């Protein structure tokens, strides 16, 4: 584990719930345990544990109780509806808030992995997020709709894909995917994009929408669910197919 804050380098370190405890309102109160599922190139790992129980000790008290807490508050009003698949509207402001919260949560989830898996996300991505409080111009964010599990167990899936940085692409690249109930959020980190270009979304599916940068309001739930058989291909594409458009 980290000895100083992974965002600002400060101390003392405090425990951070990877998913906020207030998300209990989005979950069936009769469910005592949930499945935590991790997909990686090594296969699938899972364990059962009380909901919202995972914690990491890698952030300082100032970050934890300050800007990170504000990111939680920014999505608190609508995140439970996304998870349960209940009707709600996401304007551009809400989509930006969701993208920032998704990136924070994916970064925190990495510290529940082994060290070699965590290494796929460089320290510079943590410091850039600390500085800007939002994804960078070299990132895409996507929101997807999946069917709520029939057994109501609310599976939690966090996925980190490695190996997308190549000499041709010119740097680091990774994909992080988090699924909670009906909601799938994904951050795609492409090699650094110069100021003359912007990234655009790719591989559109009927229930996959860009949320960073947002393009138009989103009415939830989306019209069709992403089939379960496409989940692995979505989280583990064979390559990083990103599109650049001149400004």
mmCIF file of C-alpha atoms in Angstrom:
data_model
loop_
_atom_site.group_PDB
_atom_site.id
_atom_site.type_symbol
_atom_site.label_atom_id
_atom_site.label_comp_id
_atom_site.label_asym_id
_atom_site.label_seq_id
_atom_site.Cartn_x
_atom_site.Cartn_y
_atom_site.Cartn_z
ATOM 1 C CA UNK A 1 0.000 0.000 0.000
ATOM 2 C CA UNK A 2 0.986 3.621 -0.449
ATOM 3 C CA UNK A 3 2.919 5.462 2.291
ATOM 4 C CA UNK A 4 1.785 8.893 1.095
ATOM 5 C CA UNK A 5 -1.395 10.036 -0.630
ATOM 6 C CA UNK A 6 -1.553 8.727 -4.207
ATOM 7 C CA UNK A 7 -3.073 12.038 -5.316
ATOM 8 C CA UNK A 8 -1.140 14.799 -3.527
ATOM 9 C CA UNK A 9 1.677 13.055 -1.626
ATOM 10 C CA UNK A 10 0.299 14.205 1.724
ATOM 11 C CA UNK A 11 -0.141 12.477 5.088
ATOM 12 C CA UNK A 12 -1.655 11.123 7.271
ATOM 13 C CA UNK A 13 -3.405 8.440 5.267
ATOM 14 C CA UNK A 14 -7.019 7.564 6.007
ATOM 15 C CA UNK A 15 -9.245 4.674 4.996
ATOM 16 C CA UNK A 16 -11.487 5.345 2.004
ATOM 17 C CA UNK A 17 -14.519 3.256 1.086
ATOM 18 C CA UNK A 18 -14.079 2.385 -2.589
ATOM 19 C CA UNK A 19 -17.852 2.694 -2.995
ATOM 20 C CA UNK A 20 -19.715 5.085 -0.658
ATOM 21 C CA UNK A 21 -21.802 3.638 2.152
ATOM 22 C CA UNK A 22 -24.778 5.790 1.166
ATOM 23 C CA UNK A 23 -25.192 3.614 -1.940
ATOM 24 C CA UNK A 24 -27.025 1.160 0.315
ATOM 25 C CA UNK A 25 -30.194 2.997 -0.726
ATOM 26 C CA UNK A 26 -29.692 1.549 -4.232
ATOM 27 C CA UNK A 27 -29.530 -2.025 -2.984
ATOM 28 C CA UNK A 28 -32.102 -4.493 -1.785
ATOM 29 C CA UNK A 29 -32.043 -4.222 2.043
ATOM 30 C CA UNK A 30 -32.561 -7.987 2.364
ATOM 31 C CA UNK A 31 -29.255 -8.723 0.581
ATOM 32 C CA UNK A 32 -26.522 -9.351 3.158
ATOM 33 C CA UNK A 33 -23.682 -10.188 0.764
ATOM 34 C CA UNK A 34 -22.835 -9.266 -2.810
ATOM 35 C CA UNK A 35 -20.490 -10.728 -5.389
ATOM 36 C CA UNK A 36 -17.328 -8.757 -6.116
ATOM 37 C CA UNK A 37 -16.195 -9.897 -9.551
ATOM 38 C CA UNK A 38 -12.876 -8.965 -11.126
ATOM 39 C CA UNK A 39 -12.085 -9.640 -14.751
ATOM 40 C CA UNK A 40 -8.463 -9.595 -15.856
ATOM 41 C CA UNK A 41 -6.270 -11.173 -18.473
ATOM 42 C CA UNK A 42 -5.624 -13.940 -15.935
ATOM 43 C CA UNK A 43 -9.307 -14.851 -15.819
ATOM 44 C CA UNK A 44 -12.207 -14.180 -13.475
ATOM 45 C CA UNK A 45 -11.930 -13.863 -9.709
ATOM 46 C CA UNK A 46 -14.806 -13.309 -7.312
ATOM 47 C CA UNK A 47 -15.674 -13.361 -3.659
ATOM 48 C CA UNK A 48 -18.746 -12.722 -1.526
ATOM 49 C CA UNK A 49 -18.663 -9.982 1.099
ATOM 50 C CA UNK A 50 -20.955 -7.450 2.764
ATOM 51 C CA UNK A 51 -22.022 -4.703 0.343
ATOM 52 C CA UNK A 52 -19.886 -1.570 0.092
ATOM 53 C CA UNK A 53 -17.313 -3.081 2.423
ATOM 54 C CA UNK A 54 -14.071 -2.628 0.479
ATOM 55 C CA UNK A 55 -11.680 0.019 1.789
ATOM 56 C CA UNK A 56 -8.220 1.230 0.808
ATOM 57 C CA UNK A 57 -5.737 3.328 2.766
ATOM 58 C CA UNK A 58 -4.007 5.327 0.058
ATOM 59 C CA UNK A 59 -5.408 8.879 0.347
ATOM 60 C CA UNK A 60 -4.812 11.620 2.900
ATOM 61 C CA UNK A 61 -7.467 13.105 5.143
ATOM 62 C CA UNK A 62 -7.505 16.418 3.224
ATOM 63 C CA UNK A 63 -8.248 14.723 -0.119
ATOM 64 C CA UNK A 64 -10.640 12.207 1.407
ATOM 65 C CA UNK A 65 -12.797 14.742 3.238
ATOM 66 C CA UNK A 66 -12.360 17.515 0.695
ATOM 67 C CA UNK A 67 -12.576 17.292 -3.088
ATOM 68 C CA UNK A 68 -13.129 13.508 -3.130
ATOM 69 C CA UNK A 69 -16.111 13.884 -0.828
ATOM 70 C CA UNK A 70 -17.462 16.610 -3.128
ATOM 71 C CA UNK A 71 -17.288 14.224 -6.097
ATOM 72 C CA UNK A 72 -19.496 11.840 -4.098
ATOM 73 C CA UNK A 73 -21.980 14.591 -3.281
ATOM 74 C CA UNK A 74 -22.153 15.621 -6.953
ATOM 75 C CA UNK A 75 -23.627 12.226 -7.952
ATOM 76 C CA UNK A 76 -25.544 11.368 -4.789
ATOM 77 C CA UNK A 77 -28.905 12.549 -6.096
ATOM 78 C CA UNK A 78 -28.990 10.404 -9.240
ATOM 79 C CA UNK A 79 -26.458 7.555 -8.897
ATOM 80 C CA UNK A 80 -28.907 5.219 -7.057
ATOM 81 C CA UNK A 81 -31.405 5.604 -9.921
ATOM 82 C CA UNK A 82 -28.745 4.613 -12.465
ATOM 83 C CA UNK A 83 -27.868 1.521 -10.442
ATOM 84 C CA UNK A 84 -31.497 0.416 -10.074
ATOM 85 C CA UNK A 85 -32.444 1.282 -13.651
ATOM 86 C CA UNK A 86 -35.028 3.846 -12.543
ATOM 87 C CA UNK A 87 -36.008 6.771 -14.784
ATOM 88 C CA UNK A 88 -33.806 9.835 -14.519
ATOM 89 C CA UNK A 89 -32.319 12.503 -16.771
ATOM 90 C CA UNK A 90 -28.627 13.269 -17.129
ATOM 91 C CA UNK A 91 -27.841 16.707 -18.455
ATOM 92 C CA UNK A 92 -24.288 17.635 -19.464
ATOM 93 C CA UNK A 93 -23.393 18.767 -15.937
ATOM 94 C CA UNK A 94 -24.511 15.442 -14.436
ATOM 95 C CA UNK A 95 -22.597 13.499 -17.076
ATOM 96 C CA UNK A 96 -19.402 15.383 -16.261
ATOM 97 C CA UNK A 97 -19.957 14.708 -12.564
ATOM 98 C CA UNK A 98 -20.532 11.017 -13.270
ATOM 99 C CA UNK A 99 -17.365 10.793 -15.382
ATOM 100 C CA UNK A 100 -15.283 12.356 -12.598
ATOM 101 C CA UNK A 101 -16.815 10.081 -9.962
ATOM 102 C CA UNK A 102 -16.246 7.025 -12.191
ATOM 103 C CA UNK A 103 -12.569 7.896 -12.670
ATOM 104 C CA UNK A 104 -12.055 8.400 -8.917
ATOM 105 C CA UNK A 105 -13.740 5.081 -8.150
ATOM 106 C CA UNK A 106 -11.786 3.153 -10.778
ATOM 107 C CA UNK A 107 -8.518 4.626 -9.492
ATOM 108 C CA UNK A 108 -9.406 3.586 -5.942
ATOM 109 C CA UNK A 109 -10.413 0.098 -7.065
ATOM 110 C CA UNK A 110 -6.906 -0.434 -8.453
ATOM 111 C CA UNK A 111 -5.589 -0.579 -4.882
ATOM 112 C CA UNK A 112 -7.675 -3.678 -4.250
ATOM 113 C CA UNK A 113 -5.573 -5.397 -6.957
ATOM 114 C CA UNK A 114 -2.086 -6.856 -6.885
ATOM 115 C CA UNK A 115 0.769 -4.391 -7.370
ATOM 116 C CA UNK A 116 1.575 -5.571 -10.909
ATOM 117 C CA UNK A 117 -1.999 -4.843 -11.957
ATOM 118 C CA UNK A 118 -1.986 -1.400 -10.342
ATOM 119 C CA UNK A 119 1.126 -0.488 -12.326
ATOM 120 C CA UNK A 120 -0.923 -0.159 -15.513
ATOM 121 C CA UNK A 121 -2.120 3.264 -14.321
ATOM 122 C CA UNK A 122 0.846 5.647 -13.910
ATOM 123 C CA UNK A 123 1.188 8.048 -10.992
ATOM 124 C CA UNK A 124 0.851 10.953 -13.411
ATOM 125 C CA UNK A 125 -2.792 10.068 -14.024
ATOM 126 C CA UNK A 126 -3.463 10.343 -10.275
ATOM 127 C CA UNK A 127 -1.749 13.733 -9.977
ATOM 128 C CA UNK A 128 -3.502 15.076 -13.104
ATOM 129 C CA UNK A 129 -6.845 14.040 -11.634
ATOM 130 C CA UNK A 130 -5.960 15.719 -8.332
ATOM 131 C CA UNK A 131 -5.145 18.931 -10.189
ATOM 132 C CA UNK A 132 -8.176 19.043 -12.499
ATOM 133 C CA UNK A 133 -10.808 17.001 -10.555
ATOM 134 C CA UNK A 134 -12.004 15.518 -13.845
ATOM 135 C CA UNK A 135 -10.792 13.245 -16.663
ATOM 136 C CA UNK A 136 -8.150 14.648 -18.998
ATOM 137 C CA UNK A 137 -8.421 15.395 -22.697
ATOM 138 C CA UNK A 138 -6.716 12.027 -23.296
ATOM 139 C CA UNK A 139 -9.661 10.147 -21.780
ATOM 140 C CA UNK A 140 -13.078 9.038 -22.956
ATOM 141 C CA UNK A 141 -15.928 8.177 -20.612
ATOM 142 C CA UNK A 142 -18.867 5.941 -21.553
ATOM 143 C CA UNK A 143 -22.104 4.986 -19.826
ATOM 144 C CA UNK A 144 -23.845 1.701 -20.561
ATOM 145 C CA UNK A 145 -27.075 0.009 -19.490
ATOM 146 C CA UNK A 146 -27.138 -3.652 -18.458
ATOM 147 C CA UNK A 147 -29.990 -5.746 -17.110
ATOM 148 C CA UNK A 148 -30.335 -5.898 -13.361
ATOM 149 C CA UNK A 149 -29.319 -9.387 -12.174
ATOM 150 C CA UNK A 150 -32.342 -11.670 -11.838
ATOM 151 C CA UNK A 151 -31.264 -12.842 -8.377
ATOM 152 C CA UNK A 152 -31.015 -9.198 -7.187
ATOM 153 C CA UNK A 153 -27.531 -9.777 -5.809
ATOM 154 C CA UNK A 154 -26.103 -6.536 -7.267
ATOM 155 C CA UNK A 155 -22.799 -7.808 -8.676
ATOM 156 C CA UNK A 156 -19.944 -5.335 -8.557
ATOM 157 C CA UNK A 157 -17.439 -5.681 -11.367
ATOM 158 C CA UNK A 158 -14.261 -3.667 -11.713
ATOM 159 C CA UNK A 159 -12.008 -4.374 -14.646
ATOM 160 C CA UNK A 160 -8.586 -3.105 -15.594
ATOM 161 C CA UNK A 161 -7.216 -3.842 -19.052
ATOM 162 C CA UNK A 162 -3.495 -3.546 -19.617
ATOM 163 C CA UNK A 163 -1.145 -3.626 -22.557
ATOM 164 C CA UNK A 164 -2.601 -0.946 -24.810
ATOM 165 C CA UNK A 165 0.433 1.342 -24.731
ATOM 166 C CA UNK A 166 2.508 0.721 -27.874
ATOM 167 C CA UNK A 167 5.276 2.445 -29.763
ATOM 168 C CA UNK A 168 2.817 3.342 -32.524
ATOM 169 C CA UNK A 169 0.384 4.902 -30.063
ATOM 170 C CA UNK A 170 3.204 6.669 -28.286
ATOM 171 C CA UNK A 171 2.549 6.096 -24.587
ATOM 172 C CA UNK A 172 0.432 4.738 -21.793
ATOM 173 C CA UNK A 173 -3.120 3.548 -22.394
ATOM 174 C CA UNK A 174 -5.624 1.648 -20.258
ATOM 175 C CA UNK A 175 -9.298 0.877 -19.863
ATOM 176 C CA UNK A 176 -11.163 0.736 -16.558
ATOM 177 C CA UNK A 177 -14.715 -0.616 -16.371
ATOM 178 C CA UNK A 178 -17.028 -0.621 -13.371
ATOM 179 C CA UNK A 179 -20.447 -2.241 -13.244
ATOM 180 C CA UNK A 180 -22.894 -1.782 -10.385
ATOM 181 C CA UNK A 181 -26.399 -3.145 -10.907
ATOM 182 C CA UNK A 182 -27.798 -1.713 -14.157
ATOM 183 C CA UNK A 183 -25.026 0.850 -14.588
ATOM 184 C CA UNK A 184 -21.776 0.327 -16.455
ATOM 185 C CA UNK A 185 -19.237 3.151 -16.517
ATOM 186 C CA UNK A 186 -16.006 2.991 -18.462
ATOM 187 C CA UNK A 187 -12.951 5.226 -18.660
ATOM 188 C CA UNK A 188 -10.697 4.824 -21.697
ATOM 189 C CA UNK A 189 -7.258 6.363 -21.302
ATOM 190 C CA UNK A 190 -5.576 6.953 -24.667
ATOM 191 C CA UNK A 191 -1.983 8.084 -25.207
ATOM 192 C CA UNK A 192 -1.613 11.819 -24.665
ATOM 193 C CA UNK A 193 -3.653 13.882 -27.109
ATOM 194 C CA UNK A 194 -2.199 17.174 -28.318
ATOM 195 C CA UNK A 195 -4.138 20.426 -28.049
ATOM 196 C CA UNK A 196 -4.845 20.401 -31.810
ATOM 197 C CA UNK A 197 -7.044 17.279 -31.567
ATOM 198 C CA UNK A 198 -9.818 15.793 -29.512
ATOM 199 C CA UNK A 199 -10.831 12.210 -28.871
ATOM 200 C CA UNK A 200 -14.166 10.921 -30.102
ATOM 201 C CA UNK A 201 -16.244 7.953 -29.022
ATOM 202 C CA UNK A 202 -16.009 4.633 -30.837
ATOM 203 C CA UNK A 203 -17.621 1.184 -30.952
ATOM 204 C CA UNK A 204 -21.134 2.451 -30.354
ATOM 205 C CA UNK A 205 -23.735 0.043 -29.026
ATOM 206 C CA UNK A 206 -27.488 0.663 -28.645
ATOM 207 C CA UNK A 207 -27.039 1.143 -24.903
ATOM 208 C CA UNK A 208 -23.653 2.845 -24.725
ATOM 209 C CA UNK A 209 -23.401 6.627 -24.571
ATOM 210 C CA UNK A 210 -20.475 9.044 -24.282
ATOM 211 C CA UNK A 211 -20.372 10.891 -20.952
ATOM 212 C CA UNK A 212 -16.898 12.424 -21.294
ATOM 213 C CA UNK A 213 -16.952 14.697 -22.983
ATOM 214 C CA UNK A 214 -20.781 14.653 -22.978
ATOM 215 C CA UNK A 215 -22.480 15.255 -26.291
ATOM 216 C CA UNK A 216 -26.187 15.441 -25.467
ATOM 217 C CA UNK A 217 -28.578 14.794 -22.563
ATOM 218 C CA UNK A 218 -29.211 11.141 -21.674
ATOM 219 C CA UNK A 219 -32.574 9.723 -20.634
ATOM 220 C CA UNK A 220 -32.179 6.729 -18.341
ATOM 221 C CA UNK A 221 -32.667 3.807 -18.643
ATOM 222 C CA UNK A 222 -31.299 3.461 -22.147
ATOM 223 C CA UNK A 223 -33.519 1.696 -24.709
ATOM 224 C CA UNK A 224 -31.752 -1.677 -24.776
ATOM 225 C CA UNK A 225 -29.433 -3.535 -22.432
ATOM 226 C CA UNK A 226 -25.885 -4.563 -23.320
ATOM 227 C CA UNK A 227 -25.976 -8.380 -23.584
ATOM 228 C CA UNK A 228 -23.968 -10.177 -20.921
ATOM 229 C CA UNK A 229 -22.064 -12.077 -23.608
ATOM 230 C CA UNK A 230 -20.563 -8.771 -24.817
ATOM 231 C CA UNK A 231 -19.264 -7.694 -21.424
ATOM 232 C CA UNK A 232 -15.838 -9.305 -21.724
ATOM 233 C CA UNK A 233 -15.260 -7.965 -25.243
ATOM 234 C CA UNK A 234 -16.361 -4.515 -24.099
ATOM 235 C CA UNK A 235 -13.983 -4.483 -21.137
ATOM 236 C CA UNK A 236 -11.157 -6.362 -22.898
ATOM 237 C CA UNK A 237 -11.064 -5.228 -26.535
ATOM 238 C CA UNK A 238 -8.261 -6.640 -28.647
ATOM 239 C CA UNK A 239 -6.912 -3.148 -29.275
ATOM 240 C CA UNK A 240 -7.455 0.471 -28.344
ATOM 241 C CA UNK A 241 -9.400 1.867 -31.307
ATOM 242 C CA UNK A 242 -9.611 5.584 -30.609
ATOM 243 C CA UNK A 243 -10.491 8.300 -33.093
ATOM 244 C CA UNK A 244 -8.890 11.760 -33.268
ATOM 245 C CA UNK A 245 -10.593 14.788 -34.835
ATOM 246 C CA UNK A 246 -8.786 18.079 -35.546
ATOM 247 C CA UNK A 247 -10.172 21.055 -33.655
#
